[in-house]
Coordinates of C-alpha atoms in Angstrom, one line a residue:
M1 CA 0.0 0.0 0.0
N2 CA 3.1 2.3 0.0
N3 CA 2.3 3.4 -3.6
F4 CA -1.4 3.7 -3.1
P5 CA -2.7 7.1 -4.3
W6 CA -4.4 8.0 -1.0
L7 CA -4.8 11.7 -1.8
T8 CA -6.3 11.2 -5.2
V9 CA -8.8 8.5 -4.0
I10 CA -9.9 10.5 -1.0
G11 CA -10.2 13.7 -3.1
V12 CA -12.1 12.1 -5.9
L13 CA -14.6 10.3 -3.6
P14 CA -16.7 13.5 -2.8
A15 CA -16.6 14.5 -6.5
V16 CA -18.0 11.1 -7.4
G17 CA -20.6 11.5 -4.7
A18 CA -21.6 14.9 -6.0
L19 CA -22.1 13.4 -9.5
V20 CA -24.2 10.5 -8.1
V21 CA -26.3 12.9 -6.0
A22 CA -26.9 15.2 -9.0
L23 CA -28.0 12.3 -11.2
L24 CA -30.5 10.9 -8.8
P25 CA -34.1 10.9 -10.0
K26 CA -36.2 14.0 -9.1
G27 CA -38.0 13.8 -5.8
R28 CA -35.4 11.5 -4.1
D29 CA -34.4 14.1 -1.6
L30 CA -33.8 11.8 1.3
L31 CA -31.7 9.5 -0.8
A32 CA -29.6 12.5 -2.0
K33 CA -28.9 13.4 1.7
Q34 CA -28.0 9.8 2.6
T35 CA -25.8 9.5 -0.4
A36 CA -23.9 12.7 0.3
L37 CA -23.4 11.7 3.9
A38 CA -22.2 8.2 2.9
F39 CA -19.6 9.5 0.4
S40 CA -18.3 12.2 2.8
T41 CA -18.1 9.6 5.7
V42 CA -16.1 7.1 3.6
A43 CA -13.7 9.9 2.6
L44 CA -13.3 10.8 6.3
V45 CA -12.6 7.1 7.2
L46 CA -10.0 6.8 4.5
A47 CA -8.4 10.1 5.5
V48 CA -8.0 8.9 9.1
V49 CA -6.5 5.6 7.9
M50 CA -4.1 7.6 5.8
A51 CA -3.2 9.9 8.7
V52 CA -2.3 6.9 10.9
R53 CA 0.4 6.1 8.3
F54 CA 1.9 9.6 8.4
D55 CA 5.4 9.6 9.9
P56 CA 6.2 12.8 11.7
A57 CA 9.9 11.9 11.9
A58 CA 10.1 11.5 8.1
A59 CA 8.7 15.0 7.7
S60 CA 11.5 16.6 9.6
G61 CA 13.4 17.3 6.4
G62 CA 10.5 19.2 4.8
K63 CA 9.6 16.3 2.5
F64 CA 6.0 15.6 1.5
Q65 CA 4.4 12.2 2.2
F66 CA 1.8 10.3 0.2
A67 CA 3.3 12.1 -2.8
E68 CA 1.9 11.8 -6.3
Q69 CA 3.2 13.4 -9.4
H70 CA 2.1 13.2 -13.0
S71 CA 2.7 15.5 -15.9
W72 CA -0.4 17.5 -16.7
I73 CA 0.5 20.3 -19.2
P74 CA 4.1 19.5 -20.1
Q75 CA 4.5 22.6 -22.4
F76 CA 4.2 24.8 -19.3
G77 CA 5.8 22.5 -16.7
V78 CA 2.5 22.0 -15.0
H79 CA 2.1 18.8 -12.9
Y80 CA -0.7 17.0 -11.1
A81 CA 1.3 16.9 -7.9
L82 CA 0.0 16.2 -4.5
G83 CA 1.6 15.6 -1.1
L84 CA 1.2 16.4 2.6
D85 CA 3.4 17.7 5.4
G86 CA 2.1 18.1 8.9
I87 CA 0.6 21.5 8.2
G88 CA -1.3 20.3 5.2
L89 CA -2.3 17.1 7.0
V90 CA -4.2 18.7 9.9
L91 CA -6.2 20.9 7.5
F92 CA -6.8 18.0 5.1
L93 CA -8.3 16.1 8.1
L94 CA -10.3 19.1 9.2
T95 CA -11.9 19.3 5.8
A96 CA -12.7 15.6 5.7
L97 CA -14.2 15.8 9.2
L98 CA -16.3 18.9 8.9
T99 CA -18.0 18.0 5.6
P100 CA -20.0 15.0 7.0
V101 CA -20.7 17.0 10.1
V102 CA -22.1 19.9 8.1
I103 CA -24.1 17.6 5.9
L104 CA -25.7 15.9 8.9
A105 CA -26.3 19.3 10.6
S106 CA -27.8 20.8 7.4
W107 CA -30.2 17.9 6.8
N108 CA -33.2 20.2 6.3
D109 CA -31.6 23.4 5.2
A110 CA -32.4 23.1 1.5
D111 CA -35.9 21.8 1.9
A112 CA -38.8 23.5 0.1
P113 CA -39.7 27.1 1.2
A114 CA -43.1 26.1 2.3
R115 CA -41.7 23.6 4.8
A116 CA -39.0 26.0 6.1
A117 CA -41.5 28.9 6.3
G118 CA -43.5 27.0 8.8
A119 CA -40.8 27.5 11.4
A120 CA -40.7 31.3 10.8
V121 CA -43.6 32.2 13.2
D122 CA -43.6 33.5 16.7
A123 CA -45.3 31.8 19.6
A124 CA -48.6 33.3 18.7
G125 CA -48.5 31.9 15.2
Q126 CA -47.7 35.2 13.6
P127 CA -45.2 35.3 10.8
I128 CA -41.8 36.8 11.5
D129 CA -40.7 39.8 9.5
A130 CA -39.4 38.7 6.1
D131 CA -36.2 40.7 6.3
R132 CA -35.2 38.8 9.4
T133 CA -35.9 35.3 8.0
A134 CA -33.6 33.2 5.8
Q135 CA -35.6 31.8 2.9
P136 CA -34.3 28.4 2.0
R137 CA -34.7 27.5 -1.7
S138 CA -35.7 24.1 -3.0
G139 CA -33.0 22.1 -4.6
V140 CA -31.8 19.4 -2.2
K141 CA -29.7 17.6 -4.7
T142 CA -28.0 20.7 -5.8
F143 CA -27.3 21.8 -2.2
F144 CA -25.6 18.6 -1.2
A145 CA -23.8 18.1 -4.5
L146 CA -22.3 21.5 -4.2
M147 CA -21.0 20.7 -0.7
L148 CA -19.3 17.5 -1.9
A149 CA -17.8 19.3 -4.8
L150 CA -16.5 22.0 -2.5
E151 CA -14.9 19.2 -0.3
T152 CA -13.0 17.8 -3.3
L153 CA -11.6 21.2 -4.2
A154 CA -10.6 22.1 -0.7
L155 CA -8.9 18.8 -0.1
G156 CA -7.0 19.4 -3.4
V157 CA -5.8 22.9 -2.3
F158 CA -4.3 21.6 1.0
A159 CA -2.6 18.7 -0.8
A160 CA -1.3 20.5 -4.0
T161 CA 2.4 20.7 -4.4
D162 CA 2.3 22.4 -7.8
V163 CA 1.7 26.1 -7.7
F164 CA -0.4 26.2 -10.9
L165 CA -2.6 23.3 -9.6
F166 CA -2.9 25.2 -6.3
Y167 CA -4.1 28.3 -8.1
V168 CA -6.6 26.4 -10.3
L169 CA -8.2 24.7 -7.2
F170 CA -7.9 28.0 -5.2
E171 CA -10.1 29.8 -7.8
A172 CA -12.4 26.8 -8.4
T173 CA -13.5 26.8 -4.7
L174 CA -15.3 30.1 -5.5
I175 CA -17.9 28.3 -7.8
P176 CA -19.7 26.0 -5.3
I177 CA -19.5 28.4 -2.4
Y178 CA -20.9 31.2 -4.5
F179 CA -23.9 29.1 -5.4
L180 CA -24.3 27.8 -1.9
I181 CA -24.6 31.4 -0.6
G182 CA -26.4 32.9 -3.6
R183 CA -29.1 30.3 -4.0
F184 CA -29.6 28.9 -0.5
G185 CA -28.9 31.9 1.7
G186 CA -31.0 34.6 3.3
P187 CA -32.9 37.6 1.8
R188 CA -29.8 39.5 0.9
R189 CA -28.0 36.4 -0.4
S190 CA -27.4 37.8 -3.9
Y191 CA -25.7 40.9 -2.5
A192 CA -23.5 38.8 -0.2
A193 CA -22.6 36.3 -2.8
V194 CA -21.6 38.9 -5.4
K195 CA -19.6 40.9 -2.8
F196 CA -17.8 37.7 -1.8
L197 CA -17.1 36.9 -5.4
I198 CA -15.8 40.3 -6.4
Y199 CA -13.3 40.4 -3.5
S200 CA -12.1 36.9 -4.2
L201 CA -11.8 37.4 -7.9
V202 CA -9.7 40.6 -7.4
G203 CA -7.4 38.7 -5.1
G204 CA -7.2 35.8 -7.5
L205 CA -6.3 38.1 -10.4
V206 CA -3.5 39.7 -8.4
M207 CA -2.3 36.2 -7.5
L208 CA -2.4 35.1 -11.1
A209 CA 0.0 37.9 -12.0
S210 CA 2.5 36.5 -9.5
V211 CA 1.9 32.9 -10.8
V212 CA 2.8 34.2 -14.3
G213 CA 5.8 35.9 -12.9
L214 CA 7.0 32.7 -11.4
Y215 CA 6.6 30.9 -14.7
A216 CA 8.7 33.5 -16.5
L217 CA 11.5 33.3 -13.9
S218 CA 11.4 29.5 -14.0
A219 CA 11.6 29.5 -17.8
S220 CA 14.5 31.9 -17.9
Q221 CA 16.5 30.1 -15.3
T222 CA 15.9 26.6 -16.5
K223 CA 16.7 27.2 -20.2
G224 CA 13.1 26.8 -21.4
S225 CA 12.1 23.9 -19.1
P226 CA 9.9 25.7 -16.6
S227 CA 8.3 24.0 -13.7
F228 CA 5.5 24.9 -11.2
L229 CA 6.5 22.2 -8.7
L230 CA 7.0 23.7 -5.3
H231 CA 10.4 22.2 -4.7
S232 CA 11.7 23.4 -8.1
L233 CA 10.4 27.0 -7.4
T234 CA 12.2 27.1 -4.1
E235 CA 15.5 26.7 -5.9
L236 CA 15.0 29.7 -8.1
N237 CA 17.4 32.7 -7.7
I238 CA 15.0 35.6 -7.3
D239 CA 16.3 39.1 -6.8
P240 CA 15.0 41.0 -3.7
T241 CA 12.9 43.5 -5.7
T242 CA 11.2 40.8 -7.8
Q243 CA 10.6 38.8 -4.7
K244 CA 8.7 41.7 -3.1
W245 CA 6.4 42.1 -6.1
L246 CA 5.6 38.4 -6.3
F247 CA 5.2 38.1 -2.6
A248 CA 2.7 41.0 -2.7
G249 CA 0.6 39.3 -5.3
F250 CA 0.2 36.1 -3.3
F251 CA -0.2 37.9 0.0
V252 CA -3.0 40.1 -1.1
A253 CA -5.0 37.1 -2.3
F254 CA -4.4 35.2 0.9
A255 CA -5.2 38.3 3.1
I256 CA -8.6 38.6 1.3
K257 CA -9.3 34.9 1.8
A258 CA -8.1 34.8 5.4
P259 CA -9.7 37.5 5.9
M260 CA -7.6 40.3 7.3
W261 CA -8.4 44.0 7.9
P262 CA -9.0 46.0 5.8
V263 CA -10.1 43.4 3.1
H264 CA -12.4 41.5 5.5
T265 CA -15.7 43.3 4.8
W266 CA -17.2 40.5 2.6
L267 CA -17.1 38.0 5.5
P268 CA -19.8 39.4 7.9
D269 CA -22.3 39.7 5.0
A270 CA -21.5 36.3 3.6
A271 CA -21.7 34.6 7.0
R272 CA -24.9 36.4 7.8
E273 CA -26.7 35.4 4.6
A274 CA -25.4 31.8 4.2
T275 CA -26.9 28.8 5.8
P276 CA -25.1 27.8 9.0
G277 CA -23.6 24.8 7.3
T278 CA -22.3 26.9 4.4
S279 CA -20.9 29.4 6.9
V280 CA -18.9 26.5 8.5
L281 CA -17.5 25.5 5.2
L282 CA -16.6 29.1 4.4
V283 CA -15.0 30.2 7.7
S284 CA -13.7 26.9 9.1
I285 CA -12.3 25.5 5.8
L286 CA -12.0 27.9 2.9
D287 CA -10.7 30.9 4.9
K288 CA -7.9 28.6 6.2
I289 CA -6.6 28.5 2.6
G290 CA -5.5 32.1 3.1
T291 CA -3.4 31.4 6.2
F292 CA -2.2 28.1 4.8
G293 CA -1.1 29.8 1.6
M294 CA 0.9 32.3 3.6
I295 CA 2.9 29.5 5.1
R296 CA 3.1 27.2 2.0
L297 CA 3.8 29.8 -0.7
C298 CA 4.6 33.2 0.8
L299 CA 7.2 32.0 3.3
Q300 CA 8.7 29.2 1.3
L301 CA 8.9 30.8 -2.1
F302 CA 9.8 34.3 -1.0
P303 CA 11.7 34.1 2.3
E304 CA 13.6 37.4 2.0
A305 CA 10.4 39.3 1.0
S306 CA 8.5 37.7 3.9
Q307 CA 11.0 39.1 6.4
W308 CA 10.9 42.5 4.6
A309 CA 7.1 42.6 4.8
T310 CA 6.8 41.2 8.4
P311 CA 6.6 44.6 10.3
A312 CA 3.7 45.8 8.2
I313 CA 1.9 42.5 8.4
I314 CA 2.3 42.4 12.2
V315 CA 0.6 45.9 12.3
L316 CA -2.3 44.7 10.1
A317 CA -2.7 41.5 12.1
V318 CA -2.9 43.5 15.4
I319 CA -5.5 45.8 14.0
S320 CA -7.5 42.7 12.8
V321 CA -7.3 41.2 16.3
I322 CA -8.6 44.3 18.1
Y323 CA -10.9 45.6 15.4
G324 CA -12.7 42.3 14.9
A325 CA -13.2 41.8 18.7
V326 CA -14.5 45.3 19.3
L327 CA -17.0 45.1 16.4
A328 CA -18.1 41.6 17.6
I329 CA -19.2 43.2 20.9
G330 CA -21.6 45.6 19.2
Q331 CA -23.3 43.2 16.7
K332 CA -27.1 42.5 16.9
D333 CA -27.0 39.4 14.8
I334 CA -25.7 36.0 16.0
K335 CA -23.9 35.1 12.9
R336 CA -22.3 38.5 12.5
V337 CA -20.9 38.1 16.1
I338 CA -19.2 34.8 15.0
A339 CA -18.0 36.4 11.8
Y340 CA -16.3 39.3 13.4
S341 CA -14.8 37.1 16.1
S342 CA -13.2 35.1 13.3
V343 CA -11.6 38.3 11.9
S344 CA -10.0 38.7 15.3
H345 CA -8.9 35.1 15.6
F346 CA -7.4 35.1 12.1
G347 CA -5.4 38.1 13.2
V348 CA -3.9 36.0 15.9
I349 CA -3.1 33.2 13.4
V350 CA -1.3 35.7 11.1
L351 CA 0.6 37.1 14.1
G352 CA 1.8 33.6 14.9
I353 CA 2.8 32.9 11.3
F354 CA 4.9 36.1 10.8
A355 CA 6.3 36.2 14.3
M356 CA 9.0 34.0 12.7
T357 CA 9.3 31.8 15.8
S358 CA 8.7 28.1 15.9
Q359 CA 6.4 28.5 18.8
G360 CA 4.3 31.1 17.0
Q361 CA 4.0 29.2 13.8
T362 CA 3.2 26.0 15.6
G363 CA 0.5 27.8 17.6
A364 CA -0.8 29.4 14.4
T365 CA -1.1 26.1 12.6
L366 CA -2.8 24.4 15.5
Y367 CA -5.1 27.4 15.8
M368 CA -6.2 26.9 12.2
L369 CA -7.4 23.4 13.3
N370 CA -8.9 24.5 16.6
H371 CA -10.5 27.6 15.3
G372 CA -12.1 25.4 12.6
L373 CA -13.6 23.1 15.2
S374 CA -14.7 25.9 17.6
T375 CA -16.3 28.1 14.8
A376 CA -18.1 25.1 13.4
A377 CA -19.6 24.5 16.8
L378 CA -20.7 28.1 17.1
F379 CA -22.3 28.3 13.7
L380 CA -24.0 24.9 13.9
V381 CA -25.5 25.4 17.4
G382 CA -26.3 29.0 16.4
G383 CA -28.0 27.6 13.3
Y384 CA -30.1 25.3 15.5
L385 CA -31.3 28.3 17.4
I386 CA -32.0 30.4 14.3
S387 CA -34.0 27.6 12.6
R388 CA -36.2 27.2 15.7
R389 CA -36.8 30.9 16.2
G390 CA -36.9 31.9 12.5
S391 CA -34.6 34.8 13.2
S392 CA -30.9 35.4 13.9
R393 CA -31.4 38.7 15.8
I394 CA -30.1 38.4 19.3
A395 CA -33.0 40.5 20.7
D396 CA -35.5 37.9 19.5
F397 CA -34.2 35.4 22.0
G398 CA -34.1 35.2 25.8
G399 CA -34.6 32.5 28.5
V400 CA -33.9 29.6 26.2
D401 CA -32.0 27.8 29.0
K402 CA -35.3 27.1 30.7
V403 CA -37.0 25.4 27.8
A404 CA -34.1 23.8 26.0
P405 CA -31.3 23.0 28.5
V406 CA -29.3 20.7 26.3
L407 CA -29.3 23.3 23.5
S408 CA -28.4 26.0 26.0
G409 CA -25.5 23.9 27.5
T410 CA -24.1 23.2 24.1
W411 CA -24.3 26.9 23.2
L412 CA -22.4 27.7 26.4
F413 CA -19.8 25.1 25.5
A414 CA -19.3 26.6 22.0
A415 CA -19.1 30.1 23.5
L416 CA -16.5 29.1 26.0
S417 CA -14.5 27.4 23.2
G418 CA -14.8 30.6 21.2
L419 CA -13.3 32.7 24.0
A420 CA -10.4 30.1 24.3
L421 CA -11.2 28.9 27.9
P422 CA -8.3 27.0 29.4
G423 CA -8.9 23.3 29.0
L424 CA -10.5 23.7 25.6
A425 CA -8.6 23.4 22.3
P426 CA -8.4 27.0 21.2
F427 CA -6.6 28.0 24.4
V428 CA -3.5 26.0 23.7
S429 CA -3.1 27.3 20.2
E430 CA -3.9 30.9 21.1
F431 CA -1.4 30.8 23.9
L432 CA 1.4 29.4 21.7
A433 CA 0.7 32.0 19.0
L434 CA 0.8 34.9 21.4
A435 CA 3.8 33.6 23.4
G436 CA 5.7 33.0 20.1
T437 CA 4.9 36.6 19.0
F438 CA 6.0 38.0 22.3
K439 CA 9.5 36.6 21.7
R440 CA 10.1 39.0 18.9
Y441 CA 7.3 41.6 19.0
E442 CA 6.5 42.3 22.6
V443 CA 4.2 45.4 22.0
A444 CA 2.2 43.6 19.3
A445 CA 1.7 40.6 21.5
I446 CA 0.6 42.6 24.5
I447 CA -1.9 44.5 22.5
A448 CA -3.2 41.3 20.8
T449 CA -3.5 39.7 24.2
C450 CA -6.2 42.3 25.1
S451 CA -8.4 40.4 22.7
I452 CA -8.8 37.7 25.4
I453 CA -10.8 40.1 27.5
L454 CA -12.8 41.3 24.5
A455 CA -13.5 37.7 23.5
A456 CA -14.9 37.0 27.0
L457 CA -17.2 40.0 26.6
Y458 CA -18.7 39.3 23.2
M459 CA -19.1 35.6 23.8
L460 CA -20.6 35.8 27.3
I461 CA -22.8 38.7 26.3
L462 CA -24.1 36.7 23.4
F463 CA -24.9 33.7 25.6
Q464 CA -26.5 35.9 28.3
R465 CA -28.8 37.7 25.9
T466 CA -30.0 34.6 24.2
M467 CA -30.1 32.0 26.9
T468 CA -30.7 33.7 30.3
G469 CA -33.4 36.1 31.7
P470 CA -37.1 35.9 31.3
T471 CA -38.2 33.4 28.6
A472 CA -39.4 35.2 25.5
A473 CA -42.8 34.3 24.3
A474 CA -41.5 33.3 20.9
V475 CA -39.2 30.7 22.4
A476 CA -41.5 29.3 25.1
K477 CA -42.1 26.1 23.1
M478 CA -38.7 25.8 21.5
P479 CA -37.7 22.1 21.3
D480 CA -34.4 20.9 22.6
L481 CA -31.7 19.3 20.5
R482 CA -32.8 16.3 18.6
G483 CA -30.9 13.1 18.1
R484 CA -29.5 14.0 14.6
E485 CA -28.4 17.4 15.9
K486 CA -26.6 15.9 18.9
L487 CA -24.9 13.4 16.6
A488 CA -23.6 16.2 14.3
I489 CA -22.2 18.3 17.1
A490 CA -20.8 15.5 19.2
P491 CA -17.5 15.0 17.3
L492 CA -16.7 18.7 17.6
V493 CA -17.3 18.6 21.4
V494 CA -15.1 15.6 21.8
L495 CA -12.3 16.9 19.7
I496 CA -12.4 20.4 21.3
I497 CA -12.0 18.8 24.8
A498 CA -9.4 16.2 23.6
L499 CA -7.2 18.7 21.9
G500 CA -7.5 21.1 24.9
V501 CA -6.4 18.4 27.4
F502 CA -3.9 16.5 25.2
P503 CA -2.7 18.5 22.1
K504 CA 0.5 16.5 21.8
P505 CA -0.5 14.3 18.8
A506 CA -1.4 17.3 16.7
L507 CA 1.8 19.2 17.9
D508 CA 4.0 16.2 17.0
V509 CA 2.6 16.2 13.5
I510 CA 2.9 20.0 13.0
S511 CA 6.3 20.8 14.6
P512 CA 8.6 19.1 12.0
A513 CA 6.8 21.0 9.2
V514 CA 7.2 24.2 11.0
D515 CA 10.9 23.6 11.6
A516 CA 11.3 22.9 7.9
T517 CA 9.5 26.2 7.1
M518 CA 11.7 28.2 9.5
K519 CA 14.8 26.7 8.0
R520 CA 13.6 27.6 4.5
V521 CA 13.0 31.2 5.6
G522 CA 16.4 31.4 7.2
V523 CA 15.3 32.4 10.7
T524 CA 15.9 30.9 14.1
D525 CA 14.2 31.4 17.4
P526 CA 15.6 34.4 19.3
A527 CA 17.8 33.6 22.2
P528 CA 16.5 34.2 25.7
K529 CA 17.1 37.8 26.9
V530 CA 18.2 36.4 30.3
P531 CA 20.7 33.6 29.7
V532 CA 19.9 30.4 31.5
T533 CA 22.9 29.0 33.4
A534 CA 23.4 25.8 35.2
P535 CA 23.7 26.1 39.0
S536 CA 27.2 26.0 40.4
E537 CA 28.3 23.2 42.7
G538 CA 28.0 25.4 45.8
T539 CA 24.3 26.2 45.1
K540 CA 23.1 22.7 44.6

């Protein structure tokens, strides 16, 4: 099984599932859901089996495992090349995990409008204002086929070791997520989808310019035999000025995708209008492509330019951390609170990446995984609340803990994970990212650490206003979590606790890849400011 094409098989499975779902006879909605869940679950099982075979020790030299390479467009040196290091592996697994979770949690999100509209009434049976109610559109097969197609593309991005292949898949992810937002979202879905698309296309076009620039450099330095393979591009001799321009093209695209201030404004609208499951795929998976790309391409292809740009990026990251947290406090919509909190958390991830310390980059990579789990829990449990009430406005809730205690307890758990409570997964990664930043940029780390207090404010205020106090009439008969909903959220709860208590397995996988990245950039961890000396014989 050493030569088994794990990455291709796992990546193609959801695409085959999407095709099968799309070709099912009309009216077989339940079968479409079951088929989508089955294909995504098989892909997850295979991904776990593959991950067990991953050897962290073998990754210490920066080599990719499960590598596949086939010539694709030989005239331009383009290859179908896949492989995983520890950084790619954790995000590959995150994608494989969250897709079946989202499918199970979104079981009824694409049902016909008449069925969904029945939930959009208050306790007195009066319809809720249309501008506050998401209007699901019929098209169950399309909805779940798009989710599976998106999974295939995201898995490919995290595994691609050819820059051209990475770019093609990076851009292709826009297609299914655009339709998931634009067709199945809320009342302002068209506006949100188009805004998301415009931002993403602008970033993609800037990135394309840098991809073309890499091709020209590769062709000129290899005597007409260009290559987009990552290991070939890292060997190019790129002058400092050219590096800066090429770095800027990639970084702008990744900053938009991440998202970072000031190119973040598409996210709150997209997350607000998308279904909860779509929001999970968008924020927990696709947005990680931005921070993943910063490590995989920006740092490794342009090490000198990365160090040159670091001071400015640190400033932008700190602004993102504080700006996102402050705006999250003032939001009146559940999903917009989560979206702005993600802007803040992504700022911490970027800080860790560009702190240029092994501790910071390890924490940032782990945070990509943990933030994905935490934000998925927030969006899904928030989605359960919204679907029951027919509104995402915080003011339309109150006293839910008295009528739906399990739902309320799960919401509290998700909120505590969102504020990085010690003992839960996000705490470990956030601590590492901030501690690693402090080693080089003390002021930036101190300012960013203030976001911990702000996170406690916006998460606990959100919980208090929705769950505690007098029970609102509209939620007096709100049902508690059902079996399917508990099953969907259970893996997230288990992993958030497990990685919070025992993060060593994930850190063992990530650390060798981080060390290889640091070596490629040409930086080492700063020496302690106070030298540590062994005690003398007389003081023992």
